[in-house]
Amino acid sequence: NPKGLHRVDAGGQLQLLLRLGGIRFLHDSPQGTWMLAGNGLHHWHQSVHTPIELPARCRNATHLQWHKDTLWVGSDAGLCRLKQRRWLGADATSLPGQRVLGLLLDRQGQLWVSTTQALHRLGGGQRLETIPHVDSHHRMLALYEDRHGSLWQGTRGAGLARSWNAVAEHHALEEDRLHQRHWTWAAALT
């Protein structure tokens, strides 16, 4: 809530763990809980709070995802990576100039990144590849993997789309009225 990070204890009572206003994104990882608040990144692990300064290009961070000992931070200007408490330099995986709209780690351990320009996948070789056959003219606002391994994309302008077999065969539900109101329903699919 606006006052900070809370948890519900065994008795059902709300307990304040960390007073930190403006938390806009929360992500749990094996290394603790990561939060975006204000214009910074915050780490909470074993009751210890550590504020971490974001690089200038990622000050407008919007998404977090832990992947293979690295915290990926999506922002209005691409991706930033934090590994062993060090920010890695910009490279091809940084997607410079592309606004990150979503991050998802699938069951196969692949990181999916939706941007204003395309859908990308980070495979085993630590190289981002742009996925073909996905209509990049419509923004993917949400990513969701269902229990069958299909990747669903909630889009603005093209309704709901699904990719399966990690090959990005694309199927848009054009006749559905979802695209008329710009709603994102992907997270409700199970």
PDB file of C-alpha atoms in Angstrom:
ATOM      1  CA  ASN A   1       0.000   0.000   0.000  1.00  0.00           C
ATOM      2  CA  PRO A   2       1.132   3.653  -0.088  1.00  0.00           C
ATOM      3  CA  LYS A   3       2.855   3.306   3.289  1.00  0.00           C
ATOM      4  CA  GLY A   4       5.242   0.536   2.283  1.00  0.00           C
ATOM      5  CA  LEU A   5       5.790  -3.207   2.138  1.00  0.00           C
ATOM      6  CA  HIS A   6       3.450  -5.304   4.273  1.00  0.00           C
ATOM      7  CA  ARG A   7       2.730  -8.959   4.907  1.00  0.00           C
ATOM      8  CA  VAL A   8      -0.172 -10.783   6.449  1.00  0.00           C
ATOM      9  CA  ASP A   9       0.947 -12.730   9.515  1.00  0.00           C
ATOM     10  CA  ALA A  10      -0.387 -16.137  10.635  1.00  0.00           C
ATOM     11  CA  GLY A  11      -3.167 -14.431  12.599  1.00  0.00           C
ATOM     12  CA  GLY A  12      -4.414 -12.533   9.542  1.00  0.00           C
ATOM     13  CA  GLN A  13      -3.035  -9.191  10.718  1.00  0.00           C
ATOM     14  CA  LEU A  14      -1.324  -6.773   8.351  1.00  0.00           C
ATOM     15  CA  GLN A  15       2.287  -6.202   9.442  1.00  0.00           C
ATOM     16  CA  LEU A  16       4.457  -3.357   8.108  1.00  0.00           C
ATOM     17  CA  LEU A  17       7.870  -4.711   7.056  1.00  0.00           C
ATOM     18  CA  LEU A  18       9.353  -1.682   5.336  1.00  0.00           C
ATOM     19  CA  ARG A  19       8.216   1.929   5.283  1.00  0.00           C
ATOM     20  CA  LEU A  20       8.701   2.876   1.653  1.00  0.00           C
ATOM     21  CA  GLY A  21       6.180   5.008  -0.212  1.00  0.00           C
ATOM     22  CA  GLY A  22       5.295   4.791  -3.872  1.00  0.00           C
ATOM     23  CA  ILE A  23       6.041   1.117  -4.557  1.00  0.00           C
ATOM     24  CA  ARG A  24       4.920   0.617  -8.152  1.00  0.00           C
ATOM     25  CA  PHE A  25       6.342  -2.829  -8.950  1.00  0.00           C
ATOM     26  CA  LEU A  26       7.256  -5.824  -6.805  1.00  0.00           C
ATOM     27  CA  HIS A  27       9.125  -8.982  -7.841  1.00  0.00           C
ATOM     28  CA  ASP A  28      10.148 -11.989  -5.732  1.00  0.00           C
ATOM     29  CA  SER A  29      13.303 -13.898  -6.616  1.00  0.00           C
ATOM     30  CA  PRO A  30      15.565 -16.467  -4.957  1.00  0.00           C
ATOM     31  CA  GLN A  31      17.664 -13.480  -3.858  1.00  0.00           C
ATOM     32  CA  GLY A  32      14.811 -11.674  -2.074  1.00  0.00           C
ATOM     33  CA  THR A  33      12.152  -9.149  -3.006  1.00  0.00           C
ATOM     34  CA  TRP A  34      12.888  -6.382  -5.498  1.00  0.00           C
ATOM     35  CA  MET A  35      10.838  -3.199  -5.649  1.00  0.00           C
ATOM     36  CA  LEU A  36      10.612  -0.133  -7.835  1.00  0.00           C
ATOM     37  CA  ALA A  37       9.714   2.914  -5.764  1.00  0.00           C
ATOM     38  CA  GLY A  38      10.246   6.590  -6.406  1.00  0.00           C
ATOM     39  CA  ASN A  39      13.059   6.740  -8.953  1.00  0.00           C
ATOM     40  CA  GLY A  40      15.029   3.872  -7.479  1.00  0.00           C
ATOM     41  CA  LEU A  41      15.339   0.146  -7.042  1.00  0.00           C
ATOM     42  CA  HIS A  42      15.033  -1.424  -3.602  1.00  0.00           C
ATOM     43  CA  HIS A  43      16.026  -4.876  -2.368  1.00  0.00           C
ATOM     44  CA  TRP A  44      14.520  -6.599   0.688  1.00  0.00           C
ATOM     45  CA  HIS A  45      16.157  -9.807   1.904  1.00  0.00           C
ATOM     46  CA  GLN A  46      16.178 -11.353   5.390  1.00  0.00           C
ATOM     47  CA  SER A  47      14.733  -8.154   6.913  1.00  0.00           C
ATOM     48  CA  VAL A  48      17.472  -5.992   5.361  1.00  0.00           C
ATOM     49  CA  HIS A  49      16.525  -3.130   3.047  1.00  0.00           C
ATOM     50  CA  THR A  50      19.078  -2.006   0.458  1.00  0.00           C
ATOM     51  CA  PRO A  51      18.341   0.957  -1.845  1.00  0.00           C
ATOM     52  CA  ILE A  52      20.105   0.647  -5.216  1.00  0.00           C
ATOM     53  CA  GLU A  53      20.598   3.539  -7.598  1.00  0.00           C
ATOM     54  CA  LEU A  54      19.299   2.929 -11.111  1.00  0.00           C
ATOM     55  CA  PRO A  55      21.458   3.863 -14.130  1.00  0.00           C
ATOM     56  CA  ALA A  56      20.317   7.080 -15.816  1.00  0.00           C
ATOM     57  CA  ARG A  57      18.881   5.198 -18.812  1.00  0.00           C
ATOM     58  CA  CYS A  58      16.648   3.135 -16.511  1.00  0.00           C
ATOM     59  CA  ARG A  59      15.350   5.814 -14.148  1.00  0.00           C
ATOM     60  CA  ASN A  60      11.831   5.362 -15.555  1.00  0.00           C
ATOM     61  CA  ALA A  61      11.826   1.642 -14.760  1.00  0.00           C
ATOM     62  CA  THR A  62       8.500  -0.165 -15.068  1.00  0.00           C
ATOM     63  CA  HIS A  63       9.196  -3.932 -14.879  1.00  0.00           C
ATOM     64  CA  LEU A  64      11.496  -6.379 -13.061  1.00  0.00           C
ATOM     65  CA  GLN A  65      12.347 -10.028 -13.741  1.00  0.00           C
ATOM     66  CA  TRP A  66      14.973 -12.320 -12.197  1.00  0.00           C
ATOM     67  CA  HIS A  67      16.662 -14.575 -14.781  1.00  0.00           C
ATOM     68  CA  LYS A  68      19.805 -16.709 -14.328  1.00  0.00           C
ATOM     69  CA  ASP A  69      21.435 -14.727 -11.492  1.00  0.00           C
ATOM     70  CA  THR A  70      20.621 -11.404 -13.154  1.00  0.00           C
ATOM     71  CA  LEU A  71      17.894  -8.863 -12.395  1.00  0.00           C
ATOM     72  CA  TRP A  72      16.449  -7.491 -15.641  1.00  0.00           C
ATOM     73  CA  VAL A  73      14.933  -4.023 -15.371  1.00  0.00           C
ATOM     74  CA  GLY A  74      12.586  -2.816 -18.106  1.00  0.00           C
ATOM     75  CA  SER A  75      12.217   0.919 -18.648  1.00  0.00           C
ATOM     76  CA  ASP A  76      11.112   3.576 -21.121  1.00  0.00           C
ATOM     77  CA  ALA A  77      14.585   3.385 -22.693  1.00  0.00           C
ATOM     78  CA  GLY A  78      15.211  -0.376 -22.925  1.00  0.00           C
ATOM     79  CA  LEU A  79      16.646  -2.961 -20.534  1.00  0.00           C
ATOM     80  CA  CYS A  80      19.205  -2.674 -17.753  1.00  0.00           C
ATOM     81  CA  ARG A  81      20.820  -5.638 -15.996  1.00  0.00           C
ATOM     82  CA  LEU A  82      22.051  -5.950 -12.427  1.00  0.00           C
ATOM     83  CA  LYS A  83      24.409  -8.854 -11.746  1.00  0.00           C
ATOM     84  CA  GLN A  84      26.228  -9.365  -8.449  1.00  0.00           C
ATOM     85  CA  ARG A  85      25.334  -5.816  -7.352  1.00  0.00           C
ATOM     86  CA  ARG A  86      26.915  -4.319 -10.520  1.00  0.00           C
ATOM     87  CA  TRP A  87      25.086  -2.730 -13.424  1.00  0.00           C
ATOM     88  CA  LEU A  88      26.203  -4.254 -16.727  1.00  0.00           C
ATOM     89  CA  GLY A  89      26.959  -1.976 -19.656  1.00  0.00           C
ATOM     90  CA  ALA A  90      24.609  -1.450 -22.549  1.00  0.00           C
ATOM     91  CA  ASP A  91      24.826  -3.940 -25.411  1.00  0.00           C
ATOM     92  CA  ALA A  92      22.537  -5.626 -27.947  1.00  0.00           C
ATOM     93  CA  THR A  93      20.441  -7.140 -25.142  1.00  0.00           C
ATOM     94  CA  SER A  94      19.726  -3.654 -23.781  1.00  0.00           C
ATOM     95  CA  LEU A  95      17.204  -2.873 -26.550  1.00  0.00           C
ATOM     96  CA  PRO A  96      18.214   0.807 -26.545  1.00  0.00           C
ATOM     97  CA  GLY A  97      15.437   3.246 -27.391  1.00  0.00           C
ATOM     98  CA  GLN A  98      12.682   0.651 -27.023  1.00  0.00           C
ATOM     99  CA  ARG A  99      10.091   1.087 -24.294  1.00  0.00           C
ATOM    100  CA  VAL A 100       9.661  -2.178 -22.369  1.00  0.00           C
ATOM    101  CA  LEU A 101       5.988  -3.022 -21.847  1.00  0.00           C
ATOM    102  CA  GLY A 102       6.356  -6.470 -20.275  1.00  0.00           C
ATOM    103  CA  LEU A 103       8.793  -9.109 -19.008  1.00  0.00           C
ATOM    104  CA  LEU A 104       8.006 -12.797 -18.507  1.00  0.00           C
ATOM    105  CA  LEU A 105      10.120 -15.780 -17.538  1.00  0.00           C
ATOM    106  CA  ASP A 106       8.538 -18.929 -18.995  1.00  0.00           C
ATOM    107  CA  ARG A 107       8.717 -22.498 -17.683  1.00  0.00           C
ATOM    108  CA  GLN A 108      11.580 -23.314 -20.025  1.00  0.00           C
ATOM    109  CA  GLY A 109      13.684 -20.551 -18.497  1.00  0.00           C
ATOM    110  CA  GLN A 110      13.435 -18.180 -21.453  1.00  0.00           C
ATOM    111  CA  LEU A 111      12.966 -14.482 -20.853  1.00  0.00           C
ATOM    112  CA  TRP A 112      10.324 -12.788 -23.039  1.00  0.00           C
ATOM    113  CA  VAL A 113      10.381  -9.011 -23.516  1.00  0.00           C
ATOM    114  CA  SER A 114       7.590  -7.043 -25.149  1.00  0.00           C
ATOM    115  CA  THR A 115       8.454  -3.559 -26.350  1.00  0.00           C
ATOM    116  CA  THR A 116       6.727  -0.855 -28.345  1.00  0.00           C
ATOM    117  CA  GLN A 117       8.440  -2.288 -31.434  1.00  0.00           C
ATOM    118  CA  ALA A 118       8.417  -6.103 -31.132  1.00  0.00           C
ATOM    119  CA  LEU A 119       8.406  -9.250 -29.039  1.00  0.00           C
ATOM    120  CA  HIS A 120      11.850 -10.576 -28.094  1.00  0.00           C
ATOM    121  CA  ARG A 121      13.095 -13.795 -26.498  1.00  0.00           C
ATOM    122  CA  LEU A 122      16.330 -14.384 -24.628  1.00  0.00           C
ATOM    123  CA  GLY A 123      17.354 -17.940 -25.396  1.00  0.00           C
ATOM    124  CA  GLY A 124      20.030 -20.116 -23.856  1.00  0.00           C
ATOM    125  CA  GLY A 125      22.807 -18.274 -25.674  1.00  0.00           C
ATOM    126  CA  GLN A 126      22.076 -15.022 -23.777  1.00  0.00           C
ATOM    127  CA  ARG A 127      21.214 -13.311 -27.048  1.00  0.00           C
ATOM    128  CA  LEU A 128      17.905 -11.552 -27.612  1.00  0.00           C
ATOM    129  CA  GLU A 129      16.118 -12.561 -30.770  1.00  0.00           C
ATOM    130  CA  THR A 130      13.152 -10.810 -32.308  1.00  0.00           C
ATOM    131  CA  ILE A 131      10.253 -13.206 -32.755  1.00  0.00           C
ATOM    132  CA  PRO A 132       8.858 -13.330 -36.310  1.00  0.00           C
ATOM    133  CA  HIS A 133       5.163 -13.470 -37.216  1.00  0.00           C
ATOM    134  CA  VAL A 134       4.048 -11.334 -34.312  1.00  0.00           C
ATOM    135  CA  ASP A 135       2.258  -8.197 -35.449  1.00  0.00           C
ATOM    136  CA  SER A 136       4.553  -5.474 -34.159  1.00  0.00           C
ATOM    137  CA  HIS A 137       2.149  -2.697 -35.148  1.00  0.00           C
ATOM    138  CA  HIS A 138       0.144  -3.350 -31.974  1.00  0.00           C
ATOM    139  CA  ARG A 139       1.558  -2.834 -28.515  1.00  0.00           C
ATOM    140  CA  MET A 140       1.777  -5.908 -26.293  1.00  0.00           C
ATOM    141  CA  LEU A 141       0.713  -4.630 -22.902  1.00  0.00           C
ATOM    142  CA  ALA A 142       0.763  -7.923 -20.999  1.00  0.00           C
ATOM    143  CA  LEU A 143       2.443 -11.327 -21.279  1.00  0.00           C
ATOM    144  CA  TYR A 144       1.141 -14.526 -19.698  1.00  0.00           C
ATOM    145  CA  GLU A 145       2.091 -18.198 -19.978  1.00  0.00           C
ATOM    146  CA  ASP A 146      -0.769 -20.662 -19.500  1.00  0.00           C
ATOM    147  CA  ARG A 147      -0.494 -24.166 -18.046  1.00  0.00           C
ATOM    148  CA  HIS A 148       0.033 -25.620 -21.543  1.00  0.00           C
ATOM    149  CA  GLY A 149       3.041 -23.401 -22.250  1.00  0.00           C
ATOM    150  CA  SER A 150       1.251 -21.059 -24.656  1.00  0.00           C
ATOM    151  CA  LEU A 151       2.371 -17.440 -24.500  1.00  0.00           C
ATOM    152  CA  TRP A 152      -0.559 -15.027 -24.501  1.00  0.00           C
ATOM    153  CA  GLN A 153      -0.165 -11.368 -25.365  1.00  0.00           C
ATOM    154  CA  GLY A 154      -2.713  -8.756 -24.386  1.00  0.00           C
ATOM    155  CA  THR A 155      -2.410  -6.085 -27.051  1.00  0.00           C
ATOM    156  CA  ARG A 156      -3.716  -2.644 -27.756  1.00  0.00           C
ATOM    157  CA  GLY A 157      -5.402  -2.617 -31.112  1.00  0.00           C
ATOM    158  CA  ALA A 158      -5.274  -6.316 -32.014  1.00  0.00           C
ATOM    159  CA  GLY A 159      -7.088  -7.975 -29.132  1.00  0.00           C
ATOM    160  CA  LEU A 160      -5.637 -11.086 -27.579  1.00  0.00           C
ATOM    161  CA  ALA A 161      -2.875 -13.024 -29.329  1.00  0.00           C
ATOM    162  CA  ARG A 162      -1.334 -16.412 -28.603  1.00  0.00           C
ATOM    163  CA  SER A 163       1.993 -17.955 -29.532  1.00  0.00           C
ATOM    164  CA  TRP A 164       2.640 -21.634 -28.915  1.00  0.00           C
ATOM    165  CA  ASN A 165       5.487 -24.096 -29.281  1.00  0.00           C
ATOM    166  CA  ALA A 166       7.786 -21.118 -28.584  1.00  0.00           C
ATOM    167  CA  VAL A 167       7.808 -20.626 -32.358  1.00  0.00           C
ATOM    168  CA  ALA A 168       5.499 -17.639 -32.264  1.00  0.00           C
ATOM    169  CA  GLU A 169       2.791 -18.913 -34.523  1.00  0.00           C
ATOM    170  CA  HIS A 170       0.393 -16.062 -34.129  1.00  0.00           C
ATOM    171  CA  HIS A 171      -3.349 -16.199 -33.667  1.00  0.00           C
ATOM    172  CA  ALA A 172      -5.269 -13.015 -32.990  1.00  0.00           C
ATOM    173  CA  LEU A 173      -8.856 -13.103 -31.818  1.00  0.00           C
ATOM    174  CA  GLU A 174      -9.890 -10.362 -34.237  1.00  0.00           C
ATOM    175  CA  GLU A 175     -13.611 -11.038 -33.910  1.00  0.00           C
ATOM    176  CA  ASP A 176     -13.470 -10.652 -30.176  1.00  0.00           C
ATOM    177  CA  ARG A 177     -14.573  -7.299 -28.836  1.00  0.00           C
ATOM    178  CA  LEU A 178     -11.541  -7.099 -26.554  1.00  0.00           C
ATOM    179  CA  HIS A 179      -9.620  -4.923 -28.979  1.00  0.00           C
ATOM    180  CA  GLN A 180     -12.358  -2.319 -29.136  1.00  0.00           C
ATOM    181  CA  ARG A 181     -11.907  -1.269 -25.524  1.00  0.00           C
ATOM    182  CA  HIS A 182      -8.136  -1.763 -25.201  1.00  0.00           C
ATOM    183  CA  TRP A 183      -8.500  -4.112 -22.245  1.00  0.00           C
ATOM    184  CA  THR A 184      -5.812  -6.558 -21.313  1.00  0.00           C
ATOM    185  CA  TRP A 185      -7.155  -9.939 -20.235  1.00  0.00           C
ATOM    186  CA  ALA A 186      -4.076 -12.116 -20.605  1.00  0.00           C
ATOM    187  CA  ALA A 187      -3.473 -12.528 -16.880  1.00  0.00           C
ATOM    188  CA  ALA A 188      -6.935 -14.023 -16.402  1.00  0.00           C
ATOM    189  CA  LEU A 189      -6.306 -17.000 -18.686  1.00  0.00           C
ATOM    190  CA  THR A 190      -5.656 -20.328 -16.989  1.00  0.00           C
TER     191      THR A 190
END
